[in-house]
Amino acid sequence: MSDHSAVLDAHQDEHVAHQFANAKQQYESSNLGMWLFLMTEVMFFGGMFGAYVIYRTWYPEAFKIASTATNVPLGAMNTVVLIVSSLTMALAVQSAQLGKKKMLVWMIILTMFFGAWFLGVKAIEYSEKWHHHHVPGANFIWEGDGGREVQILYCLYFAMTGMHAVHMVVGLGIMTWLLLTAIKGHYTPKYYNPVEICGLYWHFVDIVWIFLFPMLYLI
Amino acid sequence: MQHNTMPFFPDSASTIAPEIDGLMIAELLFSVFFSVLIFAIVVYFALKYKRKSEDDRPVHIHGSLVLEIAWSLIPFIMILGFFVVGTRVFFRAYTVEAANTMEIFVTGKQWMWKIQHPEGPREINEMHLPVNRQVKFTMIAEDVIHSYFIPAFRLKKDVIPGRYTSFVVTPTKVGKYHLFCAEYCGTQHSGMVGSVYVMEESDYEKWVAGGDESMTARGEALFGQYGCSTCHLPNGKGRGPSLIGVYNSMQKLQTGGSVKADESYLRESILNPRAKVVEGFQAVMPTFQGQISEEGLLQVIAYIKSLEKEEGQ
Amino acid sequence: MDQHQEHHVAPSSMYYAIFAILICCTGLTYFVWTIDLGFLNIVVALSIAIFKATLVIRYFMHVKWSPILSKMAVATSLVFLGILLVLLSMDYASRGWQPKSTGWEKHQVTQ
Amino acid sequence: MSAYVETPDAASKVNYLTNGWTWQSWLLTGDHKRIAMLYLISITVFFALGGAFAAAIRLELMTPRGDLMEAETYNKVFTMHGVIMIFFFLIPSVPATLGNFLIPLMVGAKDLAFPKINLLSWYLYIIGGILGLYVAVSGGVDTGWTFYTPYSSTYSNSAVIATAMGAFVAGFSSILTGLNFIVTIHKMRAPGLTWGRLPLFVWAHYATSLIQLLGTPVVAITLVLMMLERGFRIGFFDPALGGDPVLFQHLFWFYSHPAVYIMILPGMGVISEIVTCYSKKSVFGYEFIAGSSLAIAILGFFVWGHHMFVAGQSTYAGMVFSLITFAVAVPSAVKVFNWAATMYKGSISWDTPMLYAMGFMGLFTIGGVTGVMLATMALDLHMHDTYFVVAHFHYVMVGGMVMAFMGGLHFWWSKMTGRSYPEMAGRVSAFLVFIGFNLTFFPQFIVGYLGMPRRYHAYPDEFQVYHVMSTAGAGVLGIGYLLPAIYFTYSLFAGKRVTDPNPVNAKGLEWTVPTPPPTENFIVPPVVTEEVYAYAEQEEKSLV
């Protein structure tokens, strides 16, 4: 492919932004961009994982006690809910690849539904903690042993799940945008790039939860 | 305190100071050599090959693997020597060598240094030490991070809230030296300074004798004052274990496992009694977090340690 | 320029199969939690989490069929996360080994 | 303009500066060149502000007693100096201005991969900057730019959260810039522009961007945890709440040590370009300079513990960090030796950019070797947190980075603005900066070894003579920076117009486009057929 035709390509394809030579370059660039962004996200959560590792080894007893007070059935349910939403997201990408517009729209709606479900459950868990005075800060009361150390776990619990929930909310915002554009029929088998990179983000948030669940609830 | 107006080297008053100065001079020579080398090369080339006309056509030189390896490896091997020596000297600042090492306890708070001598004297922003005797500093902060810095000894160590840090030094020269806080600690950081007086051994003995009761005695008083003695009966029949001979012994824990009852365990057990309860006892001891000062803690621990000594005799 | 031909389109059956494995793993994690294996609890829970994450990355995120750069991004983030965690733990693990430690400096009392 | 008659498009006569005069055409632009100019202006403002704070510090330290300002004011002044210079000047300086402007041109792309994200990153920078300014005018912050806990999270009574928020937001600006660069360098290179032909400026920015992507998020989350601790009294780092203050230092330096490489690596890229052009030589050891950039970026993540030798970190961990820190000295040394070797048998011009580059080589070497001293654990016992560290840091950052930035700005000034600057004034300012800089910071090595601690607002009398020298030097340095500020501003509006696309006969794709470049950069997509820095084969003229 000569460069001249690349220029023509760019003019022909409405989805190719002016700075790119062709659709392939645009596709690869945005894909790489999202992967790099996820790389920074790994490090973003990594700081908290580091703190978790240190305090988990410092206060093993307190962490064991504290995790008994978490609501494991709700956490497990949320894990399942997120895995389902990951499946629907993956199927959304597949529908976009195959050009099944109706399926794509439904899959995005389902993904959002499960995302919202997750946040709803999270809200229930948070209010439960608030009710039991397990929210660190002035309100914190711990009847059992080692209150100070237990509180550290709850600090980490709220920081990590809170940061995860913020990512979920952002994800829902992105999904809303994706839904609107999908309904308008923006995506074709030739151009489904945004669906795919939003999917990458969604799966990443799922993966974070896959680790948070055992770390904060089980061990 | 005679200071010339433009000093180049600080006073040298500890055994470690000449070692650090020696290393410093070695690295300084290394640094000067390479800096001068680069400056000389750059200036020499800039003069020698100064552009004469816009039509100059210098030849292309791709590079040289031999040179690259040479100027990576040679400096690296040189600085590896610094690494070895530097690390050894660094370790010496933490190693207790002498048998008659004396202990000094330092508490840092915004913005003063509180110094305790086990024999009794307590000082603020001043520290008296005998010459030629190894001293081990054990330090803790009450609020934020400070750093205990004596330039004449070439030593500093951060003083951290919540845990003890330490270093070891042997003063070698009688005199008065600066004491600084080197870690930024708030508004009056630059006012958190004081003086170190290194004295002849005999002068020091005289000075110590002028102080009041010893840390152990003070600790014993606190032991009674806080009601510790009502549970920790010497015969072991109280609600808490007897503390005689506890120091540095292995204690079996309620939760299984055992722990050596060293200073940091004693400290933890006073501040957070339920963390590691000794087997056969209930977790009934209240926390003393926020009730006992850092200085008081040091005194109580000194008292508990002294109980062990008596047992040993 | 047709992405349809360039990019792998996985069959739905694969997504459902992966989904089933993920759900089973979650069930297994839950089951293991109910029985006490001591120290092994942590190992099992984290191993399953790592396994699940690998599945999601490889199949749902299409890394299996992705260009080398995506794989490198995954590898790089893991390597640097590893650097952070390992060097961090290095300090905490060796805190108690101060030369000729007399006990004052140790933060954590080992069991 | 006659040089471009052969370009196919008449619209090419409109360059990026003349393409639209409205506010929107600047503030909502996607053009990387305009965004670079926006950055240049905002960064200059912050540099001036940070410089003003520096001047206040130097004036205060003229006398041993704190008689110019209260201790509290002084603490706020040095904190603002640090925060502004680090987060709002040094980190974005070269990447966001020169890098933004030049990387698409150097790789032969029409723009960065994500122009809107590029604009977003400028806005994030501005939001962060406004938070910083808000703090500066509303009472200040006194934690030092390092925000050490528990002082920052519990004891300080100043605007810590707003400042940390500013740094946090500016951090995302930095991440997005890095992301844009990496994608652009990977995916948008012109045909024929292989990795082995990439200008070293691009290599340096590639390495920088890697650090920005991998390091910045860690400090972002650390600052969030610190703000949570301060805002809600929940424990992460405060020992009173069961946390470990040293953990904050670990997480902070995990980014903030590599961050000094974010600051210096782009400067090294600039120097590689200047040295080759003004020596008319191909660079000596291209692979080694490129490789050492990557080596510095990666090794940089292994050495953060050298900030904590005496901070209560384990001695053995310190030993490992010390050893790796020594290893980082090697790639840095390789670079300096290669630049020096590049000058060998060259045709060396004494123009302003080259003067800055030569200054950089010397001063960076001093900064580097004193870094080796500080990496020695025993010496760090004495010199940690003293003026020796201050001097070392400024030798690398001001003697290194700012020198490189000034050199690069002079080098590409005509390309960026289509105007020339007065050469003589440029040389004078380069000399003034060099002299003033050394006079300011060299005495600090001595006073540091004497034991003068950092962040002191009053100090013992015997240190005074060195502080007076420092303050005098700072005056000269100030004039050295004021001069370019004046003649660049003059040049921007009334300087002699430059139309020659390549007035200095430099190599690289950025010199093949018209001056100033058109909005689309390349009217005809370039194809690279020549090796990088092909100065020796000057006869073969252009690259296209």
XYZ file of N, CA, C and O in Angstrom, chain A residues 73-186:
456
model
N -20.990 -13.909 51.800
C -21.968 -14.235 50.755
C -22.215 -13.064 49.793
O -22.246 -13.261 48.581
N -22.332 -11.857 50.344
C -22.540 -10.705 49.453
C -21.332 -10.499 48.553
O -21.472 -10.217 47.360
N -20.127 -10.639 49.132
C -18.915 -10.474 48.329
C -18.852 -11.507 47.223
O -18.531 -11.201 46.072
N -19.202 -12.774 47.571
C -19.170 -13.835 46.567
C -20.200 -13.554 45.484
O -19.927 -13.718 44.287
N -21.363 -13.088 45.894
C -22.384 -12.770 44.900
C -21.872 -11.677 43.962
O -22.037 -11.773 42.742
N -21.251 -10.685 44.538
C -20.738 -9.610 43.699
C -19.692 -10.124 42.713
O -19.607 -9.648 41.589
N -18.884 -11.089 43.164
C -17.900 -11.668 42.259
C -18.603 -12.299 41.066
O -18.241 -12.071 39.907
N -19.640 -13.079 41.366
C -20.390 -13.726 40.282
C -21.015 -12.677 39.372
O -20.918 -12.757 38.135
N -21.606 -11.650 39.980
C -22.262 -10.607 39.185
C -21.260 -9.972 38.227
O -21.542 -9.773 37.041
N -20.062 -9.695 38.735
C -19.064 -9.054 37.866
C -18.600 -9.999 36.765
O -18.347 -9.581 35.642
N -18.498 -11.289 37.092
C -18.079 -12.238 36.058
C -19.141 -12.303 34.967
O -18.825 -12.313 33.769
N -20.419 -12.293 35.371
C -21.483 -12.291 34.363
C -21.365 -11.046 33.490
O -21.453 -11.114 32.264
N -21.122 -9.894 34.146
C -21.035 -8.666 33.347
C -19.836 -8.727 32.415
O -19.864 -8.198 31.300
N -18.764 -9.410 32.846
C -17.613 -9.572 31.963
C -17.988 -10.418 30.752
O -17.580 -10.132 29.629
N -18.785 -11.470 31.018
C -19.223 -12.311 29.898
C -20.049 -11.488 28.912
O -19.790 -11.506 27.701
N -21.025 -10.731 29.428
C -21.868 -9.957 28.509
C -21.033 -8.928 27.761
O -21.260 -8.663 26.584
N -20.025 -8.387 28.445
C -19.150 -7.419 27.764
C -18.389 -8.096 26.633
O -18.288 -7.568 25.521
N -17.856 -9.286 26.927
C -17.114 -10.000 25.891
C -18.034 -10.317 24.719
O -17.645 -10.198 23.546
N -19.280 -10.704 25.037
C -20.216 -11.003 23.963
C -20.595 -9.737 23.195
O -20.835 -9.780 21.984
N -20.615 -8.592 23.903
C -20.894 -7.337 23.206
C -19.834 -7.073 22.157
O -20.144 -6.697 21.014
N -18.565 -7.282 22.553
C -17.484 -7.063 21.588
C -17.647 -8.014 20.410
O -17.526 -7.620 19.245
N -17.988 -9.257 20.715
C -18.149 -10.243 19.650
C -19.298 -9.826 18.715
O -19.161 -9.894 17.486
N -20.415 -9.355 19.302
C -21.533 -8.924 18.455
C -21.113 -7.772 17.561
O -21.503 -7.708 16.386
N -20.318 -6.868 18.121
C -19.865 -5.743 17.307
C -18.980 -6.243 16.173
O -19.094 -5.788 15.032
N -18.132 -7.213 16.481
C -17.253 -7.764 15.443
C -18.077 -8.389 14.326
O -17.713 -8.312 13.156
N -19.188 -9.025 14.724
C -19.994 -9.723 13.730
C -21.069 -8.817 13.131
O -21.819 -9.237 12.254
N -21.169 -7.597 13.641
C -22.138 -6.671 13.080
C -23.558 -6.898 13.549
O -24.505 -6.445 12.925
N -23.744 -7.622 14.671
C -25.112 -7.826 15.183
C -25.472 -6.660 16.084
O -25.195 -6.668 17.289
N -26.102 -5.645 15.495
C -26.316 -4.409 16.227
C -27.252 -4.600 17.416
O -27.005 -4.118 18.519
N -28.349 -5.330 17.173
C -29.350 -5.498 18.215
C -28.736 -6.214 19.427
O -28.901 -5.813 20.581
N -28.035 -7.277 19.121
C -27.349 -8.059 20.156
C -26.366 -7.172 20.927
O -26.293 -7.213 22.161
N -25.636 -6.327 20.184
C -24.657 -5.431 20.808
C -25.344 -4.532 21.831
O -24.920 -4.421 22.983
N -26.449 -3.923 21.396
C -27.158 -3.012 22.295
C -27.619 -3.757 23.544
O -27.423 -3.283 24.666
N -28.186 -4.948 23.349
C -28.675 -5.700 24.502
C -27.553 -6.096 25.437
O -27.689 -6.060 26.657
N -26.460 -6.487 24.852
C -25.340 -6.909 25.684
C -24.795 -5.734 26.502
O -24.424 -5.893 27.675
N -24.757 -4.560 25.891
C -24.285 -3.391 26.651
C -25.260 -3.096 27.793
O -24.859 -2.821 28.932
N -26.564 -3.197 27.482
C -27.560 -2.938 28.524
C -27.387 -3.933 29.673
O -27.382 -3.564 30.856
N -27.201 -5.210 29.315
C -27.007 -6.232 30.347
C -25.758 -5.928 31.188
O -25.776 -6.029 32.420
N -24.688 -5.568 30.496
C -23.447 -5.260 31.214
C -23.691 -4.146 32.219
O -23.268 -4.219 33.382
N -24.381 -3.112 31.757
C -24.658 -1.984 32.657
C -25.542 -2.421 33.816
O -25.345 -2.005 34.960
N -26.499 -3.297 33.493
C -27.398 -3.779 34.531
C -26.607 -4.481 35.635
O -26.776 -4.198 36.822
N -25.710 -5.382 35.210
C -24.943 -6.109 36.220
C -23.965 -5.186 36.946
O -23.734 -5.340 38.146
N -23.433 -4.221 36.232
C -22.561 -3.237 36.878
C -23.312 -2.492 37.970
O -22.819 -2.306 39.088
N -24.556 -2.097 37.634
C -25.353 -1.363 38.611
C -25.714 -2.268 39.789
O -25.721 -1.836 40.941
N -25.993 -3.512 39.477
C -26.294 -4.500 40.527
C -25.117 -4.564 41.501
O -25.280 -4.492 42.718
N -23.933 -4.690 40.940
C -22.728 -4.745 41.769
C -22.677 -3.546 42.705
O -22.471 -3.677 43.919
N -22.886 -2.355 42.135
C -22.792 -1.142 42.965
C -23.882 -1.126 44.024
O -23.658 -0.672 45.157
N -25.059 -1.649 43.671
C -26.147 -1.709 44.640
C -25.769 -2.575 45.828
O -25.918 -2.178 46.993
N -25.210 -3.753 45.523
C -24.787 -4.653 46.597
C -23.720 -3.989 47.451
O -23.716 -4.066 48.679
N -22.809 -3.311 46.760
C -21.725 -2.611 47.459
C -22.315 -1.590 48.432
O -21.859 -1.447 49.562
N -23.343 -0.883 47.962
C -23.976 0.132 48.815
C -24.577 -0.528 50.054
O -24.462 -0.006 51.164
N -25.206 -1.700 49.849
C -25.777 -2.413 51.000
C -24.666 -2.767 51.990
O -24.784 -2.555 53.199
N -23.556 -3.280 51.442
C -22.439 -3.650 52.320
C -21.927 -2.445 53.097
O -21.652 -2.526 54.294
N -21.783 -1.332 52.398
C -21.270 -0.125 53.058
C -22.203 0.307 54.168
O -21.759 0.668 55.265
N -23.509 0.277 53.891
C -24.430 0.771 54.923
C -24.422 -0.192 56.119
O -24.559 0.229 57.268
N -24.243 -1.482 55.817
C -24.121 -2.457 56.891
C -22.935 -2.117 57.793
O -23.018 -2.110 59.016
N -21.814 -1.799 57.148
C -20.601 -1.453 57.891
C -20.842 -0.189 58.724
O -20.405 -0.072 59.853
N -21.506 0.766 58.106
C -21.788 2.016 58.806
C -22.630 1.733 60.043
O -22.369 2.229 61.134
N -23.623 0.871 59.838
C -24.534 0.507 60.909
C -23.779 -0.159 62.062
O -24.059 0.093 63.235
N -22.812 -1.017 61.712
C -22.049 -1.718 62.745
C -20.877 -0.901 63.269
O -20.042 -1.424 63.975
N -20.788 0.342 62.866
C -19.674 1.207 63.268
C -18.325 0.626 62.829
O -17.367 0.660 63.576
N -18.310 0.048 61.649
C -17.054 -0.477 61.134
C -16.418 0.435 60.097
O -15.476 0.049 59.435
N -16.967 1.632 59.954
C -16.338 2.591 59.051
C -15.247 3.320 59.830
O -15.535 3.919 60.862
N -13.993 3.219 59.374
C -12.912 3.847 60.149
C -13.096 5.354 60.255
O -13.769 5.961 59.436
N -12.450 5.905 61.265
C -12.615 7.328 61.509
C -13.284 7.488 62.866
O -13.238 6.588 63.698
N -13.919 8.614 63.079
C -14.479 8.931 64.387
C -15.534 7.922 64.808
O -15.701 7.618 65.992
N -16.234 7.354 63.805
C -17.382 6.503 64.076
C -17.004 5.082 64.485
O -17.814 4.310 64.963
N -15.709 4.717 64.322
C -15.310 3.318 64.415
C -15.394 2.776 65.842
O -14.847 3.345 66.778
N -16.074 1.660 65.979
C -16.106 0.966 67.267
C -15.851 -0.505 67.007
O -16.454 -1.097 66.109
N -14.970 -1.087 67.750
C -14.679 -2.516 67.588
C -14.737 -3.152 68.963
O -14.002 -2.769 69.870
N -15.635 -4.115 69.103
C -15.826 -4.709 70.431
C -14.696 -5.673 70.789
O -14.295 -5.774 71.929
N -14.209 -6.398 69.801
C -13.242 -7.459 70.080
C -11.840 -6.936 70.319
O -11.628 -5.776 70.681
N -10.870 -7.816 70.127
C -9.477 -7.497 70.385
C -8.871 -6.693 69.230
O -9.333 -6.760 68.103
N -7.794 -5.984 69.556
C -6.953 -5.372 68.521
C -7.666 -4.371 67.643
O -7.521 -4.393 66.434
N -8.459 -3.493 68.249
C -9.244 -2.550 67.461
C -8.440 -1.704 66.506
O -8.833 -1.485 65.371
N -7.262 -1.280 66.968
C -6.460 -0.386 66.145
C -6.016 -1.094 64.860
O -6.067 -0.534 63.773
N -5.588 -2.348 65.001
C -5.115 -3.091 63.846
C -6.271 -3.447 62.922
O -6.145 -3.427 61.711
N -7.409 -3.795 63.545
C -8.580 -4.120 62.738
C -8.984 -2.906 61.907
O -9.347 -3.012 60.741
N -8.846 -1.749 62.549
C -9.223 -0.533 61.829
C -8.376 -0.327 60.585
O -8.861 0.142 59.561
N -7.105 -0.709 60.673
C -6.237 -0.589 59.493
C -6.802 -1.411 58.346
O -6.844 -0.967 57.199
N -7.278 -2.631 58.658
C -7.850 -3.446 57.588
C -9.057 -2.731 56.995
O -9.226 -2.686 55.779
N -9.877 -2.140 57.875
C -11.056 -1.465 57.332
C -10.679 -0.233 56.521
O -11.343 0.097 55.547
N -9.607 0.443 56.925
C -9.126 1.560 56.100
C -8.789 1.055 54.709
O -9.214 1.621 53.696
N -8.039 -0.060 54.671
C -7.662 -0.618 53.372
C -8.902 -1.099 52.626
O -9.028 -0.902 51.430
N -9.815 -1.718 53.369
C -11.037 -2.222 52.740
C -11.762 -1.086 52.039
O -12.128 -1.194 50.867
N -11.955 0.017 52.762
C -12.723 1.101 52.153
C -11.931 1.805 51.058
O -12.494 2.195 50.038
N -10.624 1.953 51.255
C -9.829 2.598 50.202
C -9.857 1.758 48.929
O -10.085 2.263 47.836
N -9.668 0.444 49.075
C -9.559 -0.399 47.881
C -10.906 -0.601 47.212
O -11.044 -0.413 46.006
N -11.918 -0.991 48.007
C -13.217 -1.186 47.363
C -13.792 0.148 46.899
O -14.455 0.211 45.872
N -13.504 1.207 47.646
C -13.995 2.522 47.225
C -13.386 2.926 45.900
O -14.080 3.374 44.983
N -12.080 2.741 45.770
C -11.417 3.096 44.519
C -11.945 2.224 43.391
O -12.131 2.676 42.268
N -12.218 0.954 43.726
C -12.786 0.054 42.720
C -14.171 0.527 42.320
O -14.511 0.564 41.125
N -14.965 0.938 43.318
C -16.318 1.398 43.007
C -16.274 2.652 42.139
O -17.088 2.804 41.222
N -15.305 3.535 42.413
C -15.167 4.726 41.559
C -14.915 4.293 40.115
O -15.497 4.831 39.172
N -14.078 3.272 39.965
C -13.821 2.776 38.609
C -15.088 2.198 37.985
O -15.303 2.322 36.788
N -15.905 1.547 38.803
C -17.166 1.011 38.283
C -18.070 2.137 37.812
O -18.706 2.051 36.761
N -18.147 3.205 38.613
C -19.014 4.322 38.240
C -18.533 4.929 36.923
O -19.323 5.185 36.009
N -17.209 5.124 36.826
C -16.660 5.636 35.571
C -17.005 4.679 34.428
O -17.423 5.092 33.342
N -16.884 3.376 34.714
C -17.201 2.377 33.697
C -18.647 2.498 33.246
O -18.935 2.421 32.048
N -19.552 2.717 34.199
C -20.963 2.867 33.822
C -21.161 4.096 32.938
O -21.931 4.067 31.977
N -20.433 5.173 33.252
C -20.522 6.366 32.418
C -20.073 6.061 30.995
O -20.764 6.410 30.016
N -18.941 5.370 30.882
C -18.433 5.015 29.554
C -19.448 4.149 28.824
O -19.726 4.327 27.638
N -20.059 3.210 29.582
C -21.025 2.292 28.974
C -22.242 3.045 28.452
O -22.804 2.699 27.413
N -22.655 4.079 29.208
C -23.802 4.863 28.758
C -23.498 5.490 27.402
O -24.304 5.436 26.463
N -22.311 6.049 27.291
C -21.897 6.662 26.043
C -21.858 5.607 24.932
O -22.334 5.812 23.815
N -21.317 4.437 25.285
C -21.195 3.364 24.303
C -22.585 2.939 23.832
O -22.814 2.708 22.639
N -23.516 2.873 24.800
C -24.877 2.451 24.465
C -25.511 3.425 23.476
O -26.070 3.025 22.460
N -25.386 4.724 23.784
C -26.003 5.721 22.906
C -25.435 5.639 21.504
O -26.174 5.648 20.516
N -24.102 5.529 21.412
C -23.509 5.467 20.068
C -23.874 4.149 19.385
O -24.064 4.123 18.168
N -23.998 3.073 20.164
C -24.347 1.786 19.556
C -25.762 1.841 19.006
O -26.038 1.325 17.917
N -26.661 2.485 19.751
C -28.042 2.603 19.267
C -28.063 3.390 17.963
O -28.788 3.074 17.026
N -27.230 4.412 17.887
C -27.170 5.209 16.653
C -26.532 4.427 15.511
O -26.488 4.895 14.387
N -25.983 3.252 15.827
C -25.411 2.434 14.768
C -24.026 2.861 14.338
O -23.652 2.760 13.171
N -23.229 3.350 15.280
C -21.872 3.778 14.923
C -20.947 2.622 14.596
O -19.948 2.799 13.947
